Short mmCIF file of C-alpha atoms and ligand atoms in Angstrom, two decimals:
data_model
loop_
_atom_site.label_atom_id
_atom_site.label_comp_id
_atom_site.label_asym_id
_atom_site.label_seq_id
_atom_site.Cartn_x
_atom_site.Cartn_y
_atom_site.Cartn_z
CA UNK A 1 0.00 0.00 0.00
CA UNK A 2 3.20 2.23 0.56
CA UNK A 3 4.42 1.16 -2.02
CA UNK A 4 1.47 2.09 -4.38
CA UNK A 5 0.78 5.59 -2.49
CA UNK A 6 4.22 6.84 -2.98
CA UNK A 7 4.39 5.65 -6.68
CA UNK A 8 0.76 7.68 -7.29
CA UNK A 9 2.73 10.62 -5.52
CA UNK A 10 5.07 10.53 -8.03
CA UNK A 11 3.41 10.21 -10.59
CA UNK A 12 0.65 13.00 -10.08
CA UNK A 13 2.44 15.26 -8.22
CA UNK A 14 6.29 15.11 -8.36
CA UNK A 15 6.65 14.57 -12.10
CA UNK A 16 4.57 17.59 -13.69
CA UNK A 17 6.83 20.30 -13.13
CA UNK A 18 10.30 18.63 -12.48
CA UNK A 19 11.78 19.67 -14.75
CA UNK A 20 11.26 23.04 -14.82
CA UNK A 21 11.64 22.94 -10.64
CA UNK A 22 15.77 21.66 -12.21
CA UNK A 23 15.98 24.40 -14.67
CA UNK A 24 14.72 27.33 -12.22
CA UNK A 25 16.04 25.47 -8.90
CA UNK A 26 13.07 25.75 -7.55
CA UNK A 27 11.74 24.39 -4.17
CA UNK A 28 9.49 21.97 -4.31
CA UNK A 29 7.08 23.64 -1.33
CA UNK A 30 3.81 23.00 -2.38
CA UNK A 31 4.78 19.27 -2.75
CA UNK A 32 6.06 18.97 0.42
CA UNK A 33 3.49 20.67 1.72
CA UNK A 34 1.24 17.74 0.76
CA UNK A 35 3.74 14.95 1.14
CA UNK A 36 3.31 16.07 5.07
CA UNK A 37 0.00 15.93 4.85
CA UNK A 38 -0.41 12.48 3.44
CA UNK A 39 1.74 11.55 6.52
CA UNK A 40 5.27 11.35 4.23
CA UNK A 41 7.29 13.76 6.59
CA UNK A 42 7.12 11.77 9.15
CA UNK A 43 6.50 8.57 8.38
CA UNK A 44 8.18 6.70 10.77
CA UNK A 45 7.26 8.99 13.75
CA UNK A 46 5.49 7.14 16.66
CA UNK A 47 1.51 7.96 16.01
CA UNK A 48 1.17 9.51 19.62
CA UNK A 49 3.29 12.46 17.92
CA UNK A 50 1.32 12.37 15.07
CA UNK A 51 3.43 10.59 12.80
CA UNK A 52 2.18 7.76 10.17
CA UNK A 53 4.50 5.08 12.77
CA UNK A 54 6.28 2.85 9.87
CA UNK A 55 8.38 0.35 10.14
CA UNK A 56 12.05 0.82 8.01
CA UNK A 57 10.98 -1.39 5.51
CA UNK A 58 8.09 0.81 4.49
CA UNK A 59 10.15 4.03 4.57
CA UNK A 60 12.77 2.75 2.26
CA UNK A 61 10.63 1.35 -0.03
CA UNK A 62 8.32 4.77 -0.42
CA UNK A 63 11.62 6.26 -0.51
CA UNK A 64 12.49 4.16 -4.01
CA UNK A 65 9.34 5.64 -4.95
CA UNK A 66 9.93 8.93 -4.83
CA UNK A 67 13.03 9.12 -5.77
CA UNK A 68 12.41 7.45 -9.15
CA UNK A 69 10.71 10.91 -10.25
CA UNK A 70 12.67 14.03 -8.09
CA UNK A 71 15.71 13.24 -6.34
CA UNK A 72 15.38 17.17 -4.61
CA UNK A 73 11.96 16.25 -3.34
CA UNK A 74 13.38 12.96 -1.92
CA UNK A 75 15.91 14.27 0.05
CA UNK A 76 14.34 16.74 1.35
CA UNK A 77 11.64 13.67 2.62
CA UNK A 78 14.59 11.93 3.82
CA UNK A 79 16.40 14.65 5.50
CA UNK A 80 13.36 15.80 7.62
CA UNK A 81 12.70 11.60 8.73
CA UNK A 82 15.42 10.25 9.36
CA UNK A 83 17.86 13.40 10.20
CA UNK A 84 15.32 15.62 12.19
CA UNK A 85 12.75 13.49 13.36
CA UNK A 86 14.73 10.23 14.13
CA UNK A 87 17.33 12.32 16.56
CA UNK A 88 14.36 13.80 18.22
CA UNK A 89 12.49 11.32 19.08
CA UNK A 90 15.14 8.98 19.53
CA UNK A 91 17.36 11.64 22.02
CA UNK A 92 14.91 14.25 22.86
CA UNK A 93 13.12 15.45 26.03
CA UNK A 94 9.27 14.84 26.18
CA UNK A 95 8.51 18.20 25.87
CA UNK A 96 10.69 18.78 22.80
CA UNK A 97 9.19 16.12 21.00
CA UNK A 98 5.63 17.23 21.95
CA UNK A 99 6.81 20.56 20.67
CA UNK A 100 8.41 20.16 17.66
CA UNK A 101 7.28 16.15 16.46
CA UNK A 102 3.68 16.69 15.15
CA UNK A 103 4.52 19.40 13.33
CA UNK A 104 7.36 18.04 11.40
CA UNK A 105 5.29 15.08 10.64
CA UNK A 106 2.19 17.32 9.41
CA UNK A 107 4.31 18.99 7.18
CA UNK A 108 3.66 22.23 8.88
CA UNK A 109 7.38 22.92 9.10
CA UNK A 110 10.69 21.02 8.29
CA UNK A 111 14.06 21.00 9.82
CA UNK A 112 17.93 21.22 8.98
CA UNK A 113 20.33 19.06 10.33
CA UNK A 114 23.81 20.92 10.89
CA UNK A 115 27.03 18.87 11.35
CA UNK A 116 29.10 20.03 8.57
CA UNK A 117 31.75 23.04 9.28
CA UNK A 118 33.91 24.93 6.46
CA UNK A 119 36.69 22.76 7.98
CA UNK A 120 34.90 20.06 9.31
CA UNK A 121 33.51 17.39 6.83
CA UNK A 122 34.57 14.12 6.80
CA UNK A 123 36.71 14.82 10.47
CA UNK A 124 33.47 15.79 11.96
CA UNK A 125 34.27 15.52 14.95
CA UNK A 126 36.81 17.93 14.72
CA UNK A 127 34.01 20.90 14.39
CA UNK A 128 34.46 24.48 16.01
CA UNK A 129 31.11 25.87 16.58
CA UNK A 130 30.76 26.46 20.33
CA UNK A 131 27.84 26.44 22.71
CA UNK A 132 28.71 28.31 25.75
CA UNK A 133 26.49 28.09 28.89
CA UNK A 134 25.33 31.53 30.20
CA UNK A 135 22.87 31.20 33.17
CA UNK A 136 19.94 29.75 31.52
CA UNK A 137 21.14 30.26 27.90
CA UNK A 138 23.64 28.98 25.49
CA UNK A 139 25.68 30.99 23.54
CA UNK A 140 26.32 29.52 20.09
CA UNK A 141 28.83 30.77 17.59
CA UNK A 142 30.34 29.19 14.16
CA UNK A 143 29.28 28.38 10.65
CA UNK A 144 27.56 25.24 9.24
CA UNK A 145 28.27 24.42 5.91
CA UNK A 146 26.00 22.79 3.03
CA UNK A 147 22.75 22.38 5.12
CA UNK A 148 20.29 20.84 3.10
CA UNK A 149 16.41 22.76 3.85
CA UNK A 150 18.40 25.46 5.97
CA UNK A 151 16.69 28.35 3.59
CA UNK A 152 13.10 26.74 4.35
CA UNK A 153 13.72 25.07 7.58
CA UNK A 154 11.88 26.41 10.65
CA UNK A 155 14.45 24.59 13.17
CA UNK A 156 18.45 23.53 12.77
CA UNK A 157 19.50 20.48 14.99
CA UNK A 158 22.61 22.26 15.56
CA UNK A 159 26.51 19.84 16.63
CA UNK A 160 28.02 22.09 18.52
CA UNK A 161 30.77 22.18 21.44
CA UNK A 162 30.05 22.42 24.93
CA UNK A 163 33.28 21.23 26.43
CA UNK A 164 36.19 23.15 24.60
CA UNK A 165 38.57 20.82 26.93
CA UNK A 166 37.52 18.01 24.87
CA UNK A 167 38.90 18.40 21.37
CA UNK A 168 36.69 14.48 20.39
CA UNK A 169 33.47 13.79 20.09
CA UNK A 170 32.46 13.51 23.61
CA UNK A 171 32.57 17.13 23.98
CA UNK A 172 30.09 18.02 21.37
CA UNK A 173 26.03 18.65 22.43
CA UNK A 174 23.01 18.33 20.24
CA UNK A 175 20.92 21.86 20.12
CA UNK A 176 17.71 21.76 18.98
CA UNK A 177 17.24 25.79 17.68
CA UNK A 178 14.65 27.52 16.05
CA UNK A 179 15.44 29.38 12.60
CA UNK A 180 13.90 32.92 13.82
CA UNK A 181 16.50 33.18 16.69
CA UNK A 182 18.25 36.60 16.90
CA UNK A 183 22.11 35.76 15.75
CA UNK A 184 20.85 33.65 13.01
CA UNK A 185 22.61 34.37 9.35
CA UNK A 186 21.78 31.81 6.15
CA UNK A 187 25.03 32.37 3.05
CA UNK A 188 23.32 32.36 -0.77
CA UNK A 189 21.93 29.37 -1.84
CA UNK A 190 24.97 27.27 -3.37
CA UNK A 191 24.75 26.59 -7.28
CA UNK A 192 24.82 22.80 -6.92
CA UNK A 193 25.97 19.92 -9.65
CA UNK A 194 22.13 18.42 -9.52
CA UNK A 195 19.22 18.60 -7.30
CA UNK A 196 18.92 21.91 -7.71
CA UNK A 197 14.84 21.53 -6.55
CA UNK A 198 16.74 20.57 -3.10
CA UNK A 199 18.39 23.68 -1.50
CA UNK A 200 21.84 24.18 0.55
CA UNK A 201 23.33 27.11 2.41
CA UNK A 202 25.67 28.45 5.02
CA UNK A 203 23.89 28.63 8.22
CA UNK A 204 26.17 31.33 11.06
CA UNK A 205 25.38 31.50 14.38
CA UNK A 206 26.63 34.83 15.60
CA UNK A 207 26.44 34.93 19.64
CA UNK A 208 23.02 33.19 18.88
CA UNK A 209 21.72 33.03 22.60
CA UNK A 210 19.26 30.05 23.21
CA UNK A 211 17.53 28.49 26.25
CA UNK A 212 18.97 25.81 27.89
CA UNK A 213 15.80 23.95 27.35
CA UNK A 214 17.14 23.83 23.42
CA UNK A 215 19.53 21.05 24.57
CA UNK A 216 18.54 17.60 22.90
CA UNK A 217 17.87 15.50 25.82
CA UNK A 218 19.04 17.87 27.96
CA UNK A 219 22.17 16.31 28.24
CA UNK A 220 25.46 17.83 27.38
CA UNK A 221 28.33 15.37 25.32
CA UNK A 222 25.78 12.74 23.61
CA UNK A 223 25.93 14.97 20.24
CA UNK A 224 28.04 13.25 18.06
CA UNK A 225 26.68 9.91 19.50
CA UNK A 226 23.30 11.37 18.35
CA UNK A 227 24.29 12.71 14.83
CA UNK A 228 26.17 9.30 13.96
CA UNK A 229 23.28 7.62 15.31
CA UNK A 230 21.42 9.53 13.07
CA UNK A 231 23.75 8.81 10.04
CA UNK A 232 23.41 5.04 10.09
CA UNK A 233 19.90 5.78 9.75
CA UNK A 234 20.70 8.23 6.94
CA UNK A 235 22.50 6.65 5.06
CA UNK A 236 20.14 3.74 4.56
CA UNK A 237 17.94 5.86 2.87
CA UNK A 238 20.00 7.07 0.66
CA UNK A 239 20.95 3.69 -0.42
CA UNK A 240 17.16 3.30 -0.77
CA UNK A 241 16.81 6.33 -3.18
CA UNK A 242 20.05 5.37 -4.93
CA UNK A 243 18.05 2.46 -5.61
CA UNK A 244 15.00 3.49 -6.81
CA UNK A 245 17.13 6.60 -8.83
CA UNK A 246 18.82 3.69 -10.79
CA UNK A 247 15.89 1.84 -11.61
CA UNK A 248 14.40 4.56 -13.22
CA UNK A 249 17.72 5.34 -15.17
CA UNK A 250 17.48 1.81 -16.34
CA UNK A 251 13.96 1.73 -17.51
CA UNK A 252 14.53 4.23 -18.89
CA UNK A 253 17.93 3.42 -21.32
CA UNK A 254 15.98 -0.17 -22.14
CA UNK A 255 13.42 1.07 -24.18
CA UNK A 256 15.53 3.80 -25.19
CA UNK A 257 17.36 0.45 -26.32
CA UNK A 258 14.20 -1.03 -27.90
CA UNK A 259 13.10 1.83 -29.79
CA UNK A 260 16.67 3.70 -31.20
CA UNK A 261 17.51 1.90 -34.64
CA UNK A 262 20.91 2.30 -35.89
CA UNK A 263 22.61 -0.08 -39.03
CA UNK A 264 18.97 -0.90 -39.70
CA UNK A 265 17.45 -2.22 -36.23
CA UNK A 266 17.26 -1.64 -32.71
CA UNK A 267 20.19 -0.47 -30.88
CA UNK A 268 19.25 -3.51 -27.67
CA UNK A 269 19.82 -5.96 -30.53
CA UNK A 270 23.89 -5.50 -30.04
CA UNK A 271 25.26 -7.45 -27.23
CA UNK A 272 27.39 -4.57 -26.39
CA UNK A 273 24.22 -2.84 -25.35
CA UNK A 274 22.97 -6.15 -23.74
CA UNK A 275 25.76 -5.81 -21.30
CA UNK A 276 25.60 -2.63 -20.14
CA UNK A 277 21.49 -3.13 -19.81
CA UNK A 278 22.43 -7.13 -18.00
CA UNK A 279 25.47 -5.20 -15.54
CA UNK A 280 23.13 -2.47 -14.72
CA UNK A 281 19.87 -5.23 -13.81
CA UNK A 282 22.34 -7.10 -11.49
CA UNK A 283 24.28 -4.24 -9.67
CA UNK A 284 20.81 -2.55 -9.22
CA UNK A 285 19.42 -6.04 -7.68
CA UNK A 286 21.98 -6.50 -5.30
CA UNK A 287 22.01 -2.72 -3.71
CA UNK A 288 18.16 -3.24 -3.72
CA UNK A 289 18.74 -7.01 -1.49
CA UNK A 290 21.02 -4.91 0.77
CA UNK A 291 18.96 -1.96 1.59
CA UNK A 292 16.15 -4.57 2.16
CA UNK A 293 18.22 -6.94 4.67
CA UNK A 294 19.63 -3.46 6.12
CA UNK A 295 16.13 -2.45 6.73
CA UNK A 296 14.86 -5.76 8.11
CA UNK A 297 17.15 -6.41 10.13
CA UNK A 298 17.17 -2.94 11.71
CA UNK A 299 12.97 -3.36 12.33
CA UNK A 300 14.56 -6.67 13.96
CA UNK A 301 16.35 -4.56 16.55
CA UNK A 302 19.88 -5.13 15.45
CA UNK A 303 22.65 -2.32 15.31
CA UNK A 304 22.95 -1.75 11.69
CA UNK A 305 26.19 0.74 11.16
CA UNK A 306 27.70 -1.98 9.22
CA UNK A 307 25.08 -2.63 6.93
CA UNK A 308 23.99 0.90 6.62
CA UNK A 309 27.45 1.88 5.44
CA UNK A 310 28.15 -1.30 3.44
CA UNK A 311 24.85 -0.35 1.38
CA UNK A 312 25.25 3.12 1.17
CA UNK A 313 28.63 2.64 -0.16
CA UNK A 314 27.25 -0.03 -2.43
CA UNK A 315 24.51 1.35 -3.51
CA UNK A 316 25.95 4.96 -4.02
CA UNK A 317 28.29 3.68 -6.30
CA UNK A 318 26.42 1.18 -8.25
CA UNK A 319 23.95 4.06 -9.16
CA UNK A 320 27.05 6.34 -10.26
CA UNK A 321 28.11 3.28 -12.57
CA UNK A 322 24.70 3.04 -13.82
CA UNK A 323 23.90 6.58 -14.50
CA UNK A 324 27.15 6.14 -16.68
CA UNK A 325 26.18 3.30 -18.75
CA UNK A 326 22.83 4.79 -19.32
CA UNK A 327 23.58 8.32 -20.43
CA UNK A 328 26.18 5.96 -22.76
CA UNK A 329 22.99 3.90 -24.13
CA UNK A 330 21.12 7.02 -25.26
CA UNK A 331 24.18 8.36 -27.45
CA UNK A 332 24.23 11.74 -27.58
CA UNK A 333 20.67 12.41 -26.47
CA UNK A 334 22.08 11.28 -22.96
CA UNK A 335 23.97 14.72 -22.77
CA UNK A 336 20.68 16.74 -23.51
CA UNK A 337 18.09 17.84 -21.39
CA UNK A 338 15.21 16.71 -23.07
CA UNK A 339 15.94 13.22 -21.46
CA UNK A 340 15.43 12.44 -17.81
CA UNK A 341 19.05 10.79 -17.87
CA UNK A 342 20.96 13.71 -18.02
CA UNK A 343 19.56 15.23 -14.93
CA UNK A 344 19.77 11.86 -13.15
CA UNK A 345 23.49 11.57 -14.04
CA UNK A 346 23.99 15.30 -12.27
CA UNK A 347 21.84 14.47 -9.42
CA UNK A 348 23.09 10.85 -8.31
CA UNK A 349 26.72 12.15 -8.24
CA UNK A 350 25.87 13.78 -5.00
CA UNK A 351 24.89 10.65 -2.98
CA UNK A 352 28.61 9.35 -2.77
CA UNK A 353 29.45 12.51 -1.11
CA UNK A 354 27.24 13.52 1.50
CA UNK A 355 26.30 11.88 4.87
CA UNK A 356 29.61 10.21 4.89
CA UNK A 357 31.65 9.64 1.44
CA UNK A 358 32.53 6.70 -0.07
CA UNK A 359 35.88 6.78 1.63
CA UNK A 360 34.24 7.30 5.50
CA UNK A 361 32.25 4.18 4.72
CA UNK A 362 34.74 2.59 3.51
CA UNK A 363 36.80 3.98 7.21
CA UNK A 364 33.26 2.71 9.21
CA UNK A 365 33.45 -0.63 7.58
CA UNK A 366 36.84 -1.61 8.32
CA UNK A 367 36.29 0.13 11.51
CA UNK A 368 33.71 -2.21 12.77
CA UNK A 369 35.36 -5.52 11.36
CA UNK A 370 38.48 -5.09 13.20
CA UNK A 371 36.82 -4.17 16.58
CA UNK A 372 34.19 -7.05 16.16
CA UNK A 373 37.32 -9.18 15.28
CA UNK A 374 39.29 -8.18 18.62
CA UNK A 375 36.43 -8.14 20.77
C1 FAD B 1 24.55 19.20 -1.60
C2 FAD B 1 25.07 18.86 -0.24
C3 FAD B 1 24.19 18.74 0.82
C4 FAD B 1 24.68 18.51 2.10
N1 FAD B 1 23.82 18.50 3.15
C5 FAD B 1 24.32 18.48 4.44
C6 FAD B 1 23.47 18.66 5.56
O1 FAD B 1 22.24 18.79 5.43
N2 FAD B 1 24.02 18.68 6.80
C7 FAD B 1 25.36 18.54 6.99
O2 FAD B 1 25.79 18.58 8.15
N3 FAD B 1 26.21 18.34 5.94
C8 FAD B 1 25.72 18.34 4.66
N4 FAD B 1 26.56 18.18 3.59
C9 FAD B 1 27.98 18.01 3.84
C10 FAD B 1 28.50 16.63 3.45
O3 FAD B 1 28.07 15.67 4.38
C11 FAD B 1 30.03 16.75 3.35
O4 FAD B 1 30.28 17.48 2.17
C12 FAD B 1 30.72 15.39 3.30
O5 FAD B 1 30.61 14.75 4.55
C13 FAD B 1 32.19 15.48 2.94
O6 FAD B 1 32.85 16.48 3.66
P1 FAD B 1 33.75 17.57 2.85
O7 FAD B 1 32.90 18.10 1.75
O8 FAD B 1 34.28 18.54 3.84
O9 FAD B 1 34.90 16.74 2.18
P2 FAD B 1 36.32 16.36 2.87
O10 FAD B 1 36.09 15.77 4.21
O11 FAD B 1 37.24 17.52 2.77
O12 FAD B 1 36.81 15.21 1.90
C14 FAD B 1 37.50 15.45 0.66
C15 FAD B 1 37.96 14.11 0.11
O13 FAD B 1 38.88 13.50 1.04
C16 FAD B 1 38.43 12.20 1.38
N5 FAD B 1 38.81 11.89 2.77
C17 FAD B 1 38.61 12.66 3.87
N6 FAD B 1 39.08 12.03 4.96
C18 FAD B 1 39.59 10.85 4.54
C19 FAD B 1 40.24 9.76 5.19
N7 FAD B 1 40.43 9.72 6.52
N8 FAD B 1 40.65 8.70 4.43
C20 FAD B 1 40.45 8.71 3.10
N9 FAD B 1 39.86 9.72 2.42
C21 FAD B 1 39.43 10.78 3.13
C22 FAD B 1 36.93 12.25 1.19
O14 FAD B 1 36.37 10.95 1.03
C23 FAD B 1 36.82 13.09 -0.06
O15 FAD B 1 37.05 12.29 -1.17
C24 FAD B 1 26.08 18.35 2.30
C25 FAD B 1 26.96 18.43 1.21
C26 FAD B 1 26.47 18.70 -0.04
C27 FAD B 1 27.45 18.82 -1.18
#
């Protein structure tokens, strides 16, 4: 039935206009708008805050959906589940998920989640912004780079440091803070590669003063636990949509295949073709089999960095090699606008960067063998 709803979505309302949204990098607002009210904001939300109260399974398989038509519009979906929502109501007081839960989930506002520093990506860990208690307030100061929503987003979940005696993670707190606060700046909107519906900025925090009750849990040193806690979840989905992106892309270049003629018949005739369709069909099945296990076996209860990293990294680069091939099968009408495939290609190249590049996964992987190992 998820399955089905998300696919109508797609259809009715994510794929009139798309392509003009890409040309004009435009928001897709009045889509999200109803994506939150047909209970796709927050879809795996416990009910009691109003969300739809989903199992993973269901999420990433609306999230191939979606992302089969508008990659912006998808991320934008994922970013406000499983970055905003999940840390809340996974690390979050009672009275911040009252506050802040049923309205993500409606739809009546979305969040920004804001790890990234100008010189802290991949070493996140490392970042500078500060949070400095001051009687009942926090202080905040420091930039966030590259924050997906941050132009539209009524709240950043802000990774900033508490204890500047602690260079690590443990000295880093999770703020929950609302957009309107005095000492708030947003940069220009960054001219992106692809997904241009989906917009990034700068976000500075300029002796940003905010309550004390703006602490995630209300517990100082558990933010980077949070935001990689939030990450595994993250980066499922973007396996998920890397998925359902490279489906599409395939569909797509086969009856491109079946209907382009050259040296008097149809261009899927030549085995050269064939193996670029066959590769394509088999790398696509197996990121598909590990974003499904991923997502079982984390509604089973089991910690899932591993598998969240081994299919992001999987699946992220399968789609990259399968954008390739496809934009190859359509000739030169690959390179042109006209066809869906060459905004795909520009949009996909993103997903091996962000919430962790190939390289980090790669890092988490290894990471998590060798400890297992020497247990
Ligand atoms: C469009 C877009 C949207 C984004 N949205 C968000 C968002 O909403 N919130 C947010 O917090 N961030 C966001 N990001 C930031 C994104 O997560 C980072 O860009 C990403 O984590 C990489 O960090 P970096 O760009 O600083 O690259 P760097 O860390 O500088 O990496 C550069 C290169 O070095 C490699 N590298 C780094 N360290 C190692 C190592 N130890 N071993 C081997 N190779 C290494 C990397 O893999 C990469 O190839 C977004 C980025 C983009 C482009």
């Amino acid at each position: 039935m998820i399955q089905q709803a998300a696919r109508d979505f797609a259809q009715n309302e994510l794929l009139p206009g798309v392509i003009e949204r890409d040309d004009e990098q435009r928001f897709p607002a009045e889509q999200i708008k109803k994506l939150g009210e047909l209970g796709f904001l927050g879809m795996m939300v416990d009910p009691k805050y109003n969300g739809s109260g989903m199992d993973t399974m269901s999420y990433v398989i609306a999230m191939e959906e979606l992302s089969k038509v508008d990659a912006s519009a998808s991320v934008v979906v994922s970013v406000n589940n499983s970055l905003v929502c999940y840390g809340l109501e996974t690390y979050g007081t009672e009275e911040q998920k009252q506050k802040y839960l049923p309205r993500y989930a409606s739809g009546e506002i979305i969040g920004s989640f804001c790890l990234t520093e100008p010189e802290a990506g991949s070493d996140a860990a490392s970042l500078k912004t500060s949070a400095v208690k001051d009687g009942d307030f926090y202080v905040l100061n420091g930039t966030k780079r590259f924050i997906t929503n941050a132009p539209h987003a009524a709240t950043f979940t802000v990774m900033a440091r508490t204890n500047p005696d602690i260079k690590g993670a443990s000295g880093i707190s999770a703020f929950l803070v609302e957009a309107n606060t005095p000492g708030i700046s947003l940069g220009k909107i960054d001219q992106k590669m692809g997904q241009k519906g989906s917009h990034t900025c700068d976000v500075i925090f300029e002796n940003c003063r905010v309550p004390a009750s703006a602490l995630i849990g209300g517990i100082e040193g558990i933010g980077f636990k949070t935001a990689m806690k939030v990450l595994d979840k993250g980066r499922l989905h973007i396996g998920a949509y890397s998925v359902g992106v490279a489906e599409r892309m395939l569909n797509d270049a086969l009856h491109y295949a079946i209907e382009r003629k050259q040296f008097g018949q149809p261009i899927a005739n030549f085995q050269l073709i064939q193996a670029m369709l066959a590769d394509s069909k088999a790398e696509i099945y197996a990121a598909k089999c590990m974003v499904l296990d991923a997502a079982r076996r984390r509604d089973n209860g089991e910690n899932i960095s591993t598998e969240a990293s081994c299919s992001k990294m999987f699946a992220t680069e399968m789609c990259g090699r399968v954008a390739d091939r496809c934009v190859q099968i359509h000739g030169g009408a690959g390179y042109i606008s006209e066809y869906a495939i060459e905004r795909f290609y520009r949009d996909v190249r993103l997903f091996r960067l962000y919430e962790g590049t190939t390289q980090v996964q790669q890092l988490i992987i290894a990471k998590n063998m060798i400890r297992d190992a020497t247990a």
